[in-house]
Amino acid sequence: MSFGEAISGPTAGATPSVVQEATAMKGIVLMLLCGALVASAVNLPGVPVDFEVDDKVLSAIADDVADRLAKEYLTYMKTGVETSAFKTLTSQLAKSHSQKDIFTRNLPELEPRDSFFVCVACRSVMRVFAKTIREEDGELHGEDSAVFMKKFAMDVCRRLNLQTEEVCEGLIDSNMPSVEYIMRNSEIDSQSFCSLFMEFSFCNTGSNQDYNWTLTVDSTGEAITGPKADTPQATGSDLKICHFSDIHHDPLYEPGSLASCAEPMCCQRNKDTVQGTSEAAGYWGDYRDCDLPWHSLESALDHAVATEKCDYVYQTGDIVDHMVWATSVEKNTGVLTKVSSRLNEAYPDVPIYPCIGNHEPHPLNLFSPEGVPDDVSTKWLYEHLYNDWSKWLPVETKETILKGGYYTVSPRQGFRIIALNSNDCYTDNFWLYHSGTDKIPQLQWFHDTLLAAEKAGEYVHILTHIPSGDGTCWSVWAREFNKCITRFRGTISGIFTGHSHKDELFVYYSDEGHATAVAWNGGAVTTYSDKNPDYRVYDISSKDFGVLDHRTYIFNLTEANLTPDKQPEWFLEYEFAKEFTGDTSPAGIDKLLDEFADNPQLMRKYWRFRVTSADPQINRGCDRNCLAGSLCRASVTINNQRERCEELRERLFLALDNEETTGPGDDDDDDDDDGGASALGLLSLSSLLAVALSVRLTF
């Protein structure tokens, strides 16, 4: 019996359980499904980059299990015979991971058992794909292999208990063409692939030099001798900029539907069974894993227009919701146009400057380079976005938007905006594995545009969705991006980001450790997950276009949902200068990080605002690891350069140890926020080894 016949048998034909919708799982498990990765808004908290002995042991065990699984699968594909070892191994792996976390958490912050599972799955499936697709006698090599590939992917999904039939099939169907093209036209091996994909974990053992390029940076600038300490100066004609990020409008949101479902995204169905109970989705949104209803976006825009008169509006990506297994060109473009039209209606006479988020394309996260076939190209998205954006942007931006979704524009004399497509750095973007050098052209354009701005005496704002220190931002790209920030520190007066759903900031440093720039993250209008909706307003100096101050507006979701017939009570959550510092220069913010480390109470205040004072977050509190993770996140913009993070962490722990009494929020709750995936300590190492050995010893 052949593999094709085998997987068409009882397992494949079984009646599926009630099909539940779910967002896509992170990591290579989606490559198993040929699927897209969900962009959960979390960041790397402090995972060590250099391998320790224990990491090498864990990697070796994972490789041993992955090799056995790959060999068993190849045997099964050739013969259709399921050996007892194959059944036992896949059964153990299916039980070894937590289904929801694998779908909702970012790879670097997975728990040890999930990290082990994803590493094994990545290596084994990549080996099977590489052998069966690339070798002439491989089962997936032929032109008519699409049906066979889908059967294989569905079999993997079922055996490893990844998701429901509906979710698996949706991911496979949408991602298959791109994944197949990349596999057939790339030479990357499983070790290099998984090392890059899981760059900040024990799974990273690869050293593919093709993925370690450098950018040519102009060397005529002044040598850096200290931090950038020029504090922006207020004038009588300062500007205001409104910042909306991560709207994630869900067109299927249904108030009263099930909000605490097993899937990673809820609030769309089962209204009849839960309406009126605590499981029901709130009218204005829900703290659980749900995206934004339309009326909540309208409420945010109405409040912003009535409260602050803005000269410009920044929108830093992620318009589309987290229902990534059911994306389509029609659905995505419909949401994109609806939101851009509503923004234009709210601000008919105000220039709006957007950039691309990772949720915009179909399939999710996939941004192709130029020159690939139309059926796997992202150019349809760039064409659509240009049509939407052309009402705000001059015709000169068309060339680069259609080329790669980025542009530059000068709104007024002496001021320039550069909007990047930072998905070039996103390790969840499978096209990164087609060729890492495909990601050089935009960065080179970025460098050249900054150089031209410097020569013209312009100050520059940078808009980018994914912060360069995010846990899934490729460190090589981030390193070269950071070189540009350092070189043009005198020209760059502000960086504005999204993606994390956190109200936070990031300090950029030179190789010598001097603070060179500050990035300001606008949080998210969506409530996904455990957050209050928010938007941000900046006061901008008309002299050097630096950030003088900013204000964040929110409403409390718990209170708003008690009165669904009334508009939410938006309020000013905090003003940055009053709560923290009026010195918003890079040197001033770097000094603020020192104060956070030495004053835990001040750090707790920053954390509270960072999570938008959301009730679930406040109720859980933030322990020492959570605080350290939040502080480290503010000081890391290249994930394998963590000296400043470690210094601040040590000082914070000392300050916490010296506190006379336990401060508010400093409890024993193991809520690590985005700092959850801290270094693999003895406890997590032991738990991971237990999982690894329980799998290894079964065959």
CSV table of C-alpha atoms in Angstrom, one decimal, residues 3 37 42 84 105 109 226 236 248 271 274 311 463 472 493 519 563 570 582 592 600 607 627 633:
chain,number,residue,atom,x,y,z
A,3,PHE,CA,1.6,6.5,1.2
A,37,LEU,CA,2.2,32.3,11.2
A,42,VAL,CA,5.0,39.7,22.0
A,84,SER,CA,5.3,0.7,15.9
A,105,ARG,CA,2.8,32.9,21.4
A,109,GLU,CA,8.7,33.1,24.4
A,226,GLY,CA,28.9,60.1,23.3
A,236,GLY,CA,5.4,78.5,19.3
A,248,HIS,CA,-6.9,44.5,13.6
A,271,LYS,CA,-23.6,33.2,20.5
A,274,VAL,CA,-23.1,31.7,25.8
A,311,ASP,CA,-1.3,68.0,11.9
A,463,LEU,CA,7.7,54.6,10.3
A,472,THR,CA,11.1,37.5,15.4
A,493,SER,CA,14.5,62.8,15.0
A,519,ALA,CA,11.6,54.5,18.9
A,563,THR,CA,-23.0,49.9,29.4
A,570,TRP,CA,-12.1,57.6,26.8
A,582,GLY,CA,10.9,65.9,30.0
A,592,LEU,CA,15.4,57.0,32.3
A,600,PRO,CA,11.2,49.4,41.0
A,607,TRP,CA,4.9,48.5,33.1
A,627,LEU,CA,9.7,43.8,35.2
A,633,ARG,CA,12.8,45.1,25.9
